[in-house]
Amino acid sequence: MTSTFTTPPPPQGRAAEPPAVVATEVSKVYGSGDAAVHALRGVSVGFARGAFTAIMGPSGSGKSTLMHCLAGLDTVSGGRVMLGDAELTGMNDKQLTLLRRDRIGFVFQAFNLLPTLTAEQNILLPLELAGRKLHRQWFDQVIDVVGLRDRLGHRPSELSGGQQQRVACARALVAQPEVIFADEPTGNLDSRSGAEVLGFLRASVREMGQTIVMVTHDPVAASYADRVVFLRDGQIVTELYQPTPDTVLDRLKALGA
Ligand SMILES: Nc1ncnc2c1ncn2[C@@H]1O[C@H](COP(=O)(O)OP(=O)(O)OP(=O)(O)O)[C@@H](O)[C@H]1O
Ligand SMILES: [Mg+2]
């Protein structure tokens, strides 16, 4: 990749430990022959533990594809993805399903909450499905960080968009996954609710050491991260540490986004 650094990047997250997720020369081709779309072209990147990383780039640059390949939701056409010591590439569907269930958390643009369950039941569902025991103290800590204590008995339809997304974040966090992948988590929210959710994601990194990788179009959302990597045409073209909305916008403009 093209490096824009003249000095080494500042340490972020638990930089002394091996990265939570590493992609090496990952490529992804959809379709074949004349219809082939090269969505990823040799992406190599690592995501530090305990750090909040944003992925940005123009529409169609491969952000969602990269996230899906990193999270074992899609297979790669070439290259390797490691989650800790586990190699995702080469796993069969059953192994990937278990790995996602036990080691990865997801937050999507659509909140994906079950409408008939209360906030608390939604948050606890993944643990139940995995047959895992709830650590009440951790649950309490998560609920306090997301500020949902007085909403636990409400169903999704009785919550604001921001509150629903905070429930989705709490659901991801309560299982203490090695990494949370978020694809446009604030895409459906007004700016105030978006700030609420981003502040909460930031706090979960700072106070709980969570590792988060988030796709976003929004320079303000990206500025909550420790680091931003920029994709264009399926390749990582630049990155930024300690981003601000202005520095992110400048890089995006330089990319022609
Ligand atoms: N299932 C698919 N079949 C064929 N082509 C696909 C498929 N999914 C994505 N693509 C193509 O791969 C490229 C990358 O798509 P991707 O969804 O990763 O982009 P993105 O950066 O997330 O864009 P956006 O910002 O619009 O969400 C695009 O050209 C897209 O049309
Ligand atoms: Mg996308």
PDB file of C-alpha atoms and ligand atoms in Angstrom:
ATOM      1  CA  MET A   1       0.000   0.000   0.000  1.00  0.00           C
ATOM      2  CA  THR A   2       1.051   3.604  -0.421  1.00  0.00           C
ATOM      3  CA  SER A   3       2.374   4.925   2.866  1.00  0.00           C
ATOM      4  CA  THR A   4       1.806   8.539   3.730  1.00  0.00           C
ATOM      5  CA  PHE A   5       3.873   8.438   6.908  1.00  0.00           C
ATOM      6  CA  THR A   6       7.206  10.065   7.394  1.00  0.00           C
ATOM      7  CA  THR A   7       7.261   8.952  11.057  1.00  0.00           C
ATOM      8  CA  PRO A   8       5.970   5.689  12.536  1.00  0.00           C
ATOM      9  CA  PRO A   9       2.250   5.745  13.394  1.00  0.00           C
ATOM     10  CA  PRO A  10       1.367   6.380  17.039  1.00  0.00           C
ATOM     11  CA  PRO A  11       0.584   3.232  19.000  1.00  0.00           C
ATOM     12  CA  GLN A  12      -3.129   2.478  19.162  1.00  0.00           C
ATOM     13  CA  GLY A  13      -5.018  -0.058  21.201  1.00  0.00           C
ATOM     14  CA  ARG A  14      -2.857  -2.829  22.614  1.00  0.00           C
ATOM     15  CA  ALA A  15      -0.162  -2.445  19.989  1.00  0.00           C
ATOM     16  CA  ALA A  16       2.251  -4.731  21.876  1.00  0.00           C
ATOM     17  CA  GLU A  17      -0.095  -7.697  21.338  1.00  0.00           C
ATOM     18  CA  PRO A  18      -0.659  -9.400  17.991  1.00  0.00           C
ATOM     19  CA  PRO A  19      -3.495  -7.754  16.015  1.00  0.00           C
ATOM     20  CA  ALA A  20      -7.041  -9.046  16.536  1.00  0.00           C
ATOM     21  CA  VAL A  21      -7.613  -9.509  12.803  1.00  0.00           C
ATOM     22  CA  VAL A  22      -5.130  -9.706   9.950  1.00  0.00           C
ATOM     23  CA  ALA A  23      -5.873  -9.779   6.218  1.00  0.00           C
ATOM     24  CA  THR A  24      -3.034 -10.756   3.914  1.00  0.00           C
ATOM     25  CA  GLU A  25      -3.272 -10.135   0.169  1.00  0.00           C
ATOM     26  CA  VAL A  26      -7.035 -10.656   0.214  1.00  0.00           C
ATOM     27  CA  SER A  27      -8.777 -10.586  -3.146  1.00  0.00           C
ATOM     28  CA  LYS A  28     -12.456 -11.008  -3.947  1.00  0.00           C
ATOM     29  CA  VAL A  29     -13.960 -11.494  -7.379  1.00  0.00           C
ATOM     30  CA  TYR A  30     -17.728 -11.595  -7.878  1.00  0.00           C
ATOM     31  CA  GLY A  31     -18.944 -13.352 -11.014  1.00  0.00           C
ATOM     32  CA  SER A  32     -16.661 -14.528 -13.793  1.00  0.00           C
ATOM     33  CA  GLY A  33     -15.560 -13.813 -17.340  1.00  0.00           C
ATOM     34  CA  ASP A  34     -16.777 -10.496 -18.751  1.00  0.00           C
ATOM     35  CA  ALA A  35     -19.089 -10.000 -15.787  1.00  0.00           C
ATOM     36  CA  ALA A  36     -16.303 -10.401 -13.185  1.00  0.00           C
ATOM     37  CA  VAL A  37     -16.126  -7.633 -10.579  1.00  0.00           C
ATOM     38  CA  HIS A  38     -12.822  -7.327  -8.724  1.00  0.00           C
ATOM     39  CA  ALA A  39     -14.162  -6.012  -5.431  1.00  0.00           C
ATOM     40  CA  LEU A  40     -10.897  -6.495  -3.493  1.00  0.00           C
ATOM     41  CA  ARG A  41      -7.450  -6.468  -5.085  1.00  0.00           C
ATOM     42  CA  GLY A  42      -4.767  -7.626  -2.674  1.00  0.00           C
ATOM     43  CA  VAL A  43      -5.758  -6.019   0.617  1.00  0.00           C
ATOM     44  CA  SER A  44      -3.275  -6.441   3.481  1.00  0.00           C
ATOM     45  CA  VAL A  45      -4.173  -4.848   6.800  1.00  0.00           C
ATOM     46  CA  GLY A  46      -4.118  -5.603  10.526  1.00  0.00           C
ATOM     47  CA  PHE A  47      -6.487  -4.349  13.225  1.00  0.00           C
ATOM     48  CA  ALA A  48      -4.955  -3.729  16.658  1.00  0.00           C
ATOM     49  CA  ARG A  49      -6.617  -5.172  19.751  1.00  0.00           C
ATOM     50  CA  GLY A  50      -8.414  -2.637  21.889  1.00  0.00           C
ATOM     51  CA  ALA A  51      -8.498  -0.109  19.044  1.00  0.00           C
ATOM     52  CA  PHE A  52     -11.342   1.479  17.095  1.00  0.00           C
ATOM     53  CA  THR A  53     -10.672   1.455  13.338  1.00  0.00           C
ATOM     54  CA  ALA A  54     -12.847   2.991  10.641  1.00  0.00           C
ATOM     55  CA  ILE A  55     -12.917   1.865   7.007  1.00  0.00           C
ATOM     56  CA  MET A  56     -13.805   4.547   4.473  1.00  0.00           C
ATOM     57  CA  GLY A  57     -13.817   5.007   0.716  1.00  0.00           C
ATOM     58  CA  PRO A  58     -16.081   5.870  -2.207  1.00  0.00           C
ATOM     59  CA  SER A  59     -19.242   3.883  -2.879  1.00  0.00           C
ATOM     60  CA  GLY A  60     -18.315   0.576  -4.495  1.00  0.00           C
ATOM     61  CA  SER A  61     -14.705   0.717  -3.262  1.00  0.00           C
ATOM     62  CA  GLY A  62     -15.076  -2.603  -1.430  1.00  0.00           C
ATOM     63  CA  LYS A  63     -15.719  -1.577   2.187  1.00  0.00           C
ATOM     64  CA  SER A  64     -18.603  -3.944   2.865  1.00  0.00           C
ATOM     65  CA  THR A  65     -16.926  -6.734   0.919  1.00  0.00           C
ATOM     66  CA  LEU A  66     -13.781  -6.355   3.021  1.00  0.00           C
ATOM     67  CA  MET A  67     -15.773  -6.373   6.235  1.00  0.00           C
ATOM     68  CA  HIS A  68     -17.730  -9.462   5.153  1.00  0.00           C
ATOM     69  CA  CYS A  69     -14.494 -11.281   4.290  1.00  0.00           C
ATOM     70  CA  LEU A  70     -12.890 -10.265   7.608  1.00  0.00           C
ATOM     71  CA  ALA A  71     -15.941 -11.446   9.550  1.00  0.00           C
ATOM     72  CA  GLY A  72     -16.351 -14.805   7.827  1.00  0.00           C
ATOM     73  CA  LEU A  73     -19.663 -13.736   6.250  1.00  0.00           C
ATOM     74  CA  ASP A  74     -18.230 -14.171   2.766  1.00  0.00           C
ATOM     75  CA  THR A  75     -15.405 -16.249   1.320  1.00  0.00           C
ATOM     76  CA  VAL A  76     -12.282 -14.727  -0.252  1.00  0.00           C
ATOM     77  CA  SER A  77     -11.085 -15.483  -3.781  1.00  0.00           C
ATOM     78  CA  GLY A  78      -7.445 -15.303  -2.703  1.00  0.00           C
ATOM     79  CA  GLY A  79      -5.296 -14.437   0.304  1.00  0.00           C
ATOM     80  CA  ARG A  80      -5.736 -15.137   3.984  1.00  0.00           C
ATOM     81  CA  VAL A  81      -7.768 -13.844   6.935  1.00  0.00           C
ATOM     82  CA  MET A  82      -6.740 -14.602  10.507  1.00  0.00           C
ATOM     83  CA  LEU A  83      -8.849 -13.918  13.600  1.00  0.00           C
ATOM     84  CA  GLY A  84      -6.339 -14.246  16.415  1.00  0.00           C
ATOM     85  CA  ASP A  85      -4.801 -17.662  15.859  1.00  0.00           C
ATOM     86  CA  ALA A  86      -7.702 -18.954  13.731  1.00  0.00           C
ATOM     87  CA  GLU A  87      -7.514 -18.922   9.957  1.00  0.00           C
ATOM     88  CA  LEU A  88     -10.981 -18.121   8.543  1.00  0.00           C
ATOM     89  CA  THR A  89      -9.981 -18.745   4.987  1.00  0.00           C
ATOM     90  CA  GLY A  90     -10.294 -22.468   4.465  1.00  0.00           C
ATOM     91  CA  MET A  91     -12.947 -23.000   7.148  1.00  0.00           C
ATOM     92  CA  ASN A  92     -16.175 -24.673   6.084  1.00  0.00           C
ATOM     93  CA  ASP A  93     -19.617 -23.113   6.620  1.00  0.00           C
ATOM     94  CA  LYS A  94     -20.201 -24.891   9.896  1.00  0.00           C
ATOM     95  CA  GLN A  95     -16.859 -23.797  11.334  1.00  0.00           C
ATOM     96  CA  LEU A  96     -17.504 -20.217  10.199  1.00  0.00           C
ATOM     97  CA  THR A  97     -20.956 -20.193  11.787  1.00  0.00           C
ATOM     98  CA  LEU A  98     -19.507 -21.288  15.122  1.00  0.00           C
ATOM     99  CA  LEU A  99     -16.632 -18.831  14.878  1.00  0.00           C
ATOM    100  CA  ARG A 100     -19.010 -15.939  14.182  1.00  0.00           C
ATOM    101  CA  ARG A 101     -21.280 -17.015  17.010  1.00  0.00           C
ATOM    102  CA  ASP A 102     -18.532 -17.432  19.589  1.00  0.00           C
ATOM    103  CA  ARG A 103     -15.909 -14.841  18.694  1.00  0.00           C
ATOM    104  CA  ILE A 104     -17.395 -12.008  16.614  1.00  0.00           C
ATOM    105  CA  GLY A 105     -20.016  -9.336  17.254  1.00  0.00           C
ATOM    106  CA  PHE A 106     -22.009  -7.512  14.573  1.00  0.00           C
ATOM    107  CA  VAL A 107     -23.806  -4.190  14.362  1.00  0.00           C
ATOM    108  CA  PHE A 108     -25.544  -3.403  11.073  1.00  0.00           C
ATOM    109  CA  GLN A 109     -27.242  -0.351   9.624  1.00  0.00           C
ATOM    110  CA  ALA A 110     -30.642  -1.984  10.122  1.00  0.00           C
ATOM    111  CA  PHE A 111     -30.736  -2.774  13.813  1.00  0.00           C
ATOM    112  CA  ASN A 112     -31.821  -6.412  13.340  1.00  0.00           C
ATOM    113  CA  LEU A 113     -33.600  -6.630  16.684  1.00  0.00           C
ATOM    114  CA  LEU A 114     -36.382  -9.151  17.208  1.00  0.00           C
ATOM    115  CA  PRO A 115     -39.608  -7.135  17.548  1.00  0.00           C
ATOM    116  CA  THR A 116     -41.367  -9.444  20.011  1.00  0.00           C
ATOM    117  CA  LEU A 117     -38.501  -9.505  22.515  1.00  0.00           C
ATOM    118  CA  THR A 118     -37.705  -6.806  25.063  1.00  0.00           C
ATOM    119  CA  ALA A 119     -34.403  -4.893  24.936  1.00  0.00           C
ATOM    120  CA  GLU A 120     -32.985  -7.155  27.653  1.00  0.00           C
ATOM    121  CA  GLN A 121     -34.096 -10.345  25.871  1.00  0.00           C
ATOM    122  CA  ASN A 122     -32.581  -9.087  22.600  1.00  0.00           C
ATOM    123  CA  ILE A 123     -29.294  -8.314  24.344  1.00  0.00           C
ATOM    124  CA  LEU A 124     -29.120 -11.752  25.953  1.00  0.00           C
ATOM    125  CA  LEU A 125     -30.235 -13.780  22.937  1.00  0.00           C
ATOM    126  CA  PRO A 126     -26.762 -14.465  21.430  1.00  0.00           C
ATOM    127  CA  LEU A 127     -25.496 -15.790  24.779  1.00  0.00           C
ATOM    128  CA  GLU A 128     -28.526 -18.032  25.057  1.00  0.00           C
ATOM    129  CA  LEU A 129     -28.116 -19.318  21.522  1.00  0.00           C
ATOM    130  CA  ALA A 130     -24.464 -20.079  22.267  1.00  0.00           C
ATOM    131  CA  GLY A 131     -25.430 -21.757  25.546  1.00  0.00           C
ATOM    132  CA  ARG A 132     -23.131 -19.420  27.442  1.00  0.00           C
ATOM    133  CA  LYS A 133     -23.486 -18.245  30.987  1.00  0.00           C
ATOM    134  CA  LEU A 134     -24.287 -14.610  31.673  1.00  0.00           C
ATOM    135  CA  HIS A 135     -21.863 -12.686  33.862  1.00  0.00           C
ATOM    136  CA  ARG A 136     -24.272 -10.377  35.609  1.00  0.00           C
ATOM    137  CA  GLN A 137     -21.548  -7.867  36.548  1.00  0.00           C
ATOM    138  CA  TRP A 138     -20.445  -7.523  32.938  1.00  0.00           C
ATOM    139  CA  PHE A 139     -24.046  -7.182  31.787  1.00  0.00           C
ATOM    140  CA  ASP A 140     -24.558  -4.384  34.320  1.00  0.00           C
ATOM    141  CA  GLN A 141     -21.424  -2.616  33.154  1.00  0.00           C
ATOM    142  CA  VAL A 142     -22.511  -2.821  29.509  1.00  0.00           C
ATOM    143  CA  ILE A 143     -26.008  -1.563  30.329  1.00  0.00           C
ATOM    144  CA  ASP A 144     -24.578   1.371  32.238  1.00  0.00           C
ATOM    145  CA  VAL A 145     -22.170   2.285  29.446  1.00  0.00           C
ATOM    146  CA  VAL A 146     -24.982   2.216  26.870  1.00  0.00           C
ATOM    147  CA  GLY A 147     -27.334   3.984  29.282  1.00  0.00           C
ATOM    148  CA  LEU A 148     -30.251   1.588  28.778  1.00  0.00           C
ATOM    149  CA  ARG A 149     -31.012   0.695  32.384  1.00  0.00           C
ATOM    150  CA  ASP A 150     -34.514   2.213  32.339  1.00  0.00           C
ATOM    151  CA  ARG A 151     -35.365   0.794  28.886  1.00  0.00           C
ATOM    152  CA  LEU A 152     -34.604  -2.894  29.413  1.00  0.00           C
ATOM    153  CA  GLY A 153     -38.270  -3.940  29.526  1.00  0.00           C
ATOM    154  CA  HIS A 154     -39.222  -2.057  26.337  1.00  0.00           C
ATOM    155  CA  ARG A 155     -39.737  -3.672  22.954  1.00  0.00           C
ATOM    156  CA  PRO A 156     -37.873  -2.225  19.931  1.00  0.00           C
ATOM    157  CA  SER A 157     -41.021  -0.426  18.679  1.00  0.00           C
ATOM    158  CA  GLU A 158     -41.102   1.465  21.972  1.00  0.00           C
ATOM    159  CA  LEU A 159     -37.536   2.746  21.550  1.00  0.00           C
ATOM    160  CA  SER A 160     -36.024   5.543  19.447  1.00  0.00           C
ATOM    161  CA  GLY A 161     -33.703   4.655  16.564  1.00  0.00           C
ATOM    162  CA  GLY A 162     -30.667   5.617  18.633  1.00  0.00           C
ATOM    163  CA  GLN A 163     -31.861   3.500  21.559  1.00  0.00           C
ATOM    164  CA  GLN A 164     -32.511   0.533  19.257  1.00  0.00           C
ATOM    165  CA  GLN A 165     -29.006   0.811  17.869  1.00  0.00           C
ATOM    166  CA  ARG A 166     -27.615   1.025  21.405  1.00  0.00           C
ATOM    167  CA  VAL A 167     -29.466  -2.216  22.165  1.00  0.00           C
ATOM    168  CA  ALA A 168     -27.817  -3.740  19.088  1.00  0.00           C
ATOM    169  CA  CYS A 169     -24.421  -2.509  20.344  1.00  0.00           C
ATOM    170  CA  ALA A 170     -25.073  -3.902  23.823  1.00  0.00           C
ATOM    171  CA  ARG A 171     -26.084  -7.234  22.276  1.00  0.00           C
ATOM    172  CA  ALA A 172     -22.722  -7.340  20.459  1.00  0.00           C
ATOM    173  CA  LEU A 173     -20.739  -6.261  23.535  1.00  0.00           C
ATOM    174  CA  VAL A 174     -22.286  -8.463  26.164  1.00  0.00           C
ATOM    175  CA  ALA A 175     -20.777 -11.575  24.606  1.00  0.00           C
ATOM    176  CA  GLN A 176     -17.290  -9.976  24.821  1.00  0.00           C
ATOM    177  CA  PRO A 177     -16.340 -10.911  21.263  1.00  0.00           C
ATOM    178  CA  GLU A 178     -12.741 -10.614  20.079  1.00  0.00           C
ATOM    179  CA  VAL A 179     -13.894  -8.040  17.570  1.00  0.00           C
ATOM    180  CA  ILE A 180     -17.085  -6.152  16.722  1.00  0.00           C
ATOM    181  CA  PHE A 181     -17.728  -5.380  13.055  1.00  0.00           C
ATOM    182  CA  ALA A 182     -20.079  -2.490  12.393  1.00  0.00           C
ATOM    183  CA  ASP A 183     -21.278  -1.612   8.866  1.00  0.00           C
ATOM    184  CA  GLU A 184     -22.679   1.933   8.768  1.00  0.00           C
ATOM    185  CA  PRO A 185     -24.036   1.636  12.332  1.00  0.00           C
ATOM    186  CA  THR A 186     -25.219   5.243  12.273  1.00  0.00           C
ATOM    187  CA  GLY A 187     -26.497   5.191   8.679  1.00  0.00           C
ATOM    188  CA  ASN A 188     -30.155   5.156   9.734  1.00  0.00           C
ATOM    189  CA  LEU A 189     -29.832   7.617  12.595  1.00  0.00           C
ATOM    190  CA  ASP A 190     -30.193  11.379  12.909  1.00  0.00           C
ATOM    191  CA  SER A 191     -27.002  13.142  13.953  1.00  0.00           C
ATOM    192  CA  ARG A 192     -27.869  13.273  17.648  1.00  0.00           C
ATOM    193  CA  SER A 193     -28.688   9.562  17.901  1.00  0.00           C
ATOM    194  CA  GLY A 194     -25.643   8.827  15.757  1.00  0.00           C
ATOM    195  CA  ALA A 195     -23.407  10.733  18.169  1.00  0.00           C
ATOM    196  CA  GLU A 196     -24.974   8.771  21.035  1.00  0.00           C
ATOM    197  CA  VAL A 197     -24.127   5.425  19.440  1.00  0.00           C
ATOM    198  CA  LEU A 198     -20.626   6.499  18.387  1.00  0.00           C
ATOM    199  CA  GLY A 199     -19.889   7.857  21.861  1.00  0.00           C
ATOM    200  CA  PHE A 200     -20.936   4.532  23.239  1.00  0.00           C
ATOM    201  CA  LEU A 201     -18.756   2.540  20.809  1.00  0.00           C
ATOM    202  CA  ARG A 202     -15.842   4.832  21.696  1.00  0.00           C
ATOM    203  CA  ALA A 203     -16.489   4.252  25.416  1.00  0.00           C
ATOM    204  CA  SER A 204     -16.569   0.480  24.960  1.00  0.00           C
ATOM    205  CA  VAL A 205     -13.091   0.653  23.410  1.00  0.00           C
ATOM    206  CA  ARG A 206     -11.737   2.987  26.100  1.00  0.00           C
ATOM    207  CA  GLU A 207     -13.400   1.443  29.144  1.00  0.00           C
ATOM    208  CA  MET A 208     -13.746  -2.218  28.175  1.00  0.00           C
ATOM    209  CA  GLY A 209     -10.863  -2.656  25.763  1.00  0.00           C
ATOM    210  CA  GLN A 210     -13.231  -3.750  22.988  1.00  0.00           C
ATOM    211  CA  THR A 211     -11.824  -4.036  19.446  1.00  0.00           C
ATOM    212  CA  ILE A 212     -14.055  -2.411  16.823  1.00  0.00           C
ATOM    213  CA  VAL A 213     -13.874  -2.203  13.037  1.00  0.00           C
ATOM    214  CA  MET A 214     -16.490   0.118  11.532  1.00  0.00           C
ATOM    215  CA  VAL A 215     -17.418   0.954   7.944  1.00  0.00           C
ATOM    216  CA  THR A 216     -18.715   4.490   7.525  1.00  0.00           C
ATOM    217  CA  HIS A 217     -19.271   7.214   4.919  1.00  0.00           C
ATOM    218  CA  ASP A 218     -19.356   9.943   7.521  1.00  0.00           C
ATOM    219  CA  PRO A 219     -16.152  11.888   8.390  1.00  0.00           C
ATOM    220  CA  VAL A 220     -17.618  12.822  11.781  1.00  0.00           C
ATOM    221  CA  ALA A 221     -18.327   9.156  12.567  1.00  0.00           C
ATOM    222  CA  ALA A 222     -14.819   8.218  11.440  1.00  0.00           C
ATOM    223  CA  SER A 223     -13.327  10.859  13.752  1.00  0.00           C
ATOM    224  CA  TYR A 224     -14.450   8.775  16.746  1.00  0.00           C
ATOM    225  CA  ALA A 225     -11.976   6.075  15.651  1.00  0.00           C
ATOM    226  CA  ASP A 226      -8.276   5.785  16.508  1.00  0.00           C
ATOM    227  CA  ARG A 227      -7.389   5.118  12.907  1.00  0.00           C
ATOM    228  CA  VAL A 228      -9.026   5.311   9.480  1.00  0.00           C
ATOM    229  CA  VAL A 229      -8.043   3.135   6.500  1.00  0.00           C
ATOM    230  CA  PHE A 230      -9.162   4.304   3.070  1.00  0.00           C
ATOM    231  CA  LEU A 231     -10.137   1.997   0.228  1.00  0.00           C
ATOM    232  CA  ARG A 232     -10.364   2.832  -3.450  1.00  0.00           C
ATOM    233  CA  ASP A 233     -11.082   0.358  -6.230  1.00  0.00           C
ATOM    234  CA  GLY A 234     -10.579  -2.585  -3.897  1.00  0.00           C
ATOM    235  CA  GLN A 235      -7.230  -1.477  -2.510  1.00  0.00           C
ATOM    236  CA  ILE A 236      -6.116   0.304   0.635  1.00  0.00           C
ATOM    237  CA  VAL A 237      -4.633   3.554  -0.582  1.00  0.00           C
ATOM    238  CA  THR A 238      -3.923   5.512   2.574  1.00  0.00           C
ATOM    239  CA  GLU A 239      -4.572   5.655   6.320  1.00  0.00           C
ATOM    240  CA  LEU A 240      -4.854   8.215   9.058  1.00  0.00           C
ATOM    241  CA  TYR A 241      -4.252   8.045  12.823  1.00  0.00           C
ATOM    242  CA  GLN A 242      -6.076  10.211  15.371  1.00  0.00           C
ATOM    243  CA  PRO A 243      -8.460  11.476  12.692  1.00  0.00           C
ATOM    244  CA  THR A 244     -10.544  14.639  12.888  1.00  0.00           C
ATOM    245  CA  PRO A 245     -13.546  15.345  10.630  1.00  0.00           C
ATOM    246  CA  ASP A 246     -11.387  17.832   8.688  1.00  0.00           C
ATOM    247  CA  THR A 247      -8.399  15.552   8.128  1.00  0.00           C
ATOM    248  CA  VAL A 248     -10.746  12.723   7.087  1.00  0.00           C
ATOM    249  CA  LEU A 249     -12.566  15.004   4.655  1.00  0.00           C
ATOM    250  CA  ASP A 250      -9.258  16.138   3.144  1.00  0.00           C
ATOM    251  CA  ARG A 251      -8.198  12.541   2.501  1.00  0.00           C
ATOM    252  CA  LEU A 252     -11.599  11.686   1.007  1.00  0.00           C
ATOM    253  CA  LYS A 253     -11.388  14.674  -1.327  1.00  0.00           C
ATOM    254  CA  ALA A 254      -7.906  13.597  -2.379  1.00  0.00           C
ATOM    255  CA  LEU A 255      -9.421  10.182  -3.213  1.00  0.00           C
ATOM    256  CA  GLY A 256     -12.099  11.815  -5.332  1.00  0.00           C
ATOM    257  CA  ALA A 257     -14.861  10.489  -3.083  1.00  0.00           C
TER     258      ALA A 257
HETATM  259  N1  LIG B   1     -22.872 -10.047  -4.363  1.00  0.00           N
HETATM  260  C1  LIG B   1     -22.260  -9.304  -5.306  1.00  0.00           C
HETATM  261  N2  LIG B   1     -22.250  -9.689  -6.595  1.00  0.00           N
HETATM  262  C2  LIG B   1     -21.619  -8.968  -7.546  1.00  0.00           C
HETATM  263  N3  LIG B   1     -20.964  -7.823  -7.295  1.00  0.00           N
HETATM  264  C3  LIG B   1     -20.947  -7.382  -6.032  1.00  0.00           C
HETATM  265  C4  LIG B   1     -21.593  -8.095  -4.963  1.00  0.00           C
HETATM  266  N4  LIG B   1     -21.395  -7.404  -3.806  1.00  0.00           N
HETATM  267  C5  LIG B   1     -20.675  -6.323  -4.136  1.00  0.00           C
HETATM  268  N5  LIG B   1     -20.386  -6.305  -5.452  1.00  0.00           N
HETATM  269  C6  LIG B   1     -19.582  -5.305  -6.185  1.00  0.00           C
HETATM  270  O1  LIG B   1     -18.313  -5.215  -5.547  1.00  0.00           O
HETATM  271  C7  LIG B   1     -17.877  -3.865  -5.458  1.00  0.00           C
HETATM  272  C8  LIG B   1     -17.646  -3.499  -4.012  1.00  0.00           C
HETATM  273  O2  LIG B   1     -18.903  -3.496  -3.343  1.00  0.00           O
HETATM  274  P1  LIG B   1     -19.069  -3.155  -1.793  1.00  0.00           P
HETATM  275  O3  LIG B   1     -20.476  -3.426  -1.431  1.00  0.00           O
HETATM  276  O4  LIG B   1     -18.005  -3.831  -1.036  1.00  0.00           O
HETATM  277  O5  LIG B   1     -18.773  -1.564  -1.810  1.00  0.00           O
HETATM  278  P2  LIG B   1     -18.884  -0.504  -0.626  1.00  0.00           P
HETATM  279  O6  LIG B   1     -17.564   0.202  -0.564  1.00  0.00           O
HETATM  280  O7  LIG B   1     -19.375  -1.147   0.612  1.00  0.00           O
HETATM  281  O8  LIG B   1     -19.967   0.508  -1.234  1.00  0.00           O
HETATM  282  P3  LIG B   1     -21.098   1.375  -0.476  1.00  0.00           P
HETATM  283  O9  LIG B   1     -20.356   2.538   0.116  1.00  0.00           O
HETATM  284  O10 LIG B   1     -21.963   1.808  -1.600  1.00  0.00           O
HETATM  285  O11 LIG B   1     -21.788   0.522   0.528  1.00  0.00           O
HETATM  286  C9  LIG B   1     -18.940  -3.031  -6.160  1.00  0.00           C
HETATM  287  O12 LIG B   1     -18.539  -2.821  -7.497  1.00  0.00           O
HETATM  288  C10 LIG B   1     -20.177  -3.909  -6.096  1.00  0.00           C
HETATM  289  O13 LIG B   1     -21.034  -3.642  -7.175  1.00  0.00           O
HETATM  290 MG    MG B   2     -21.186  -0.954   1.727  1.00  0.00          MG
END
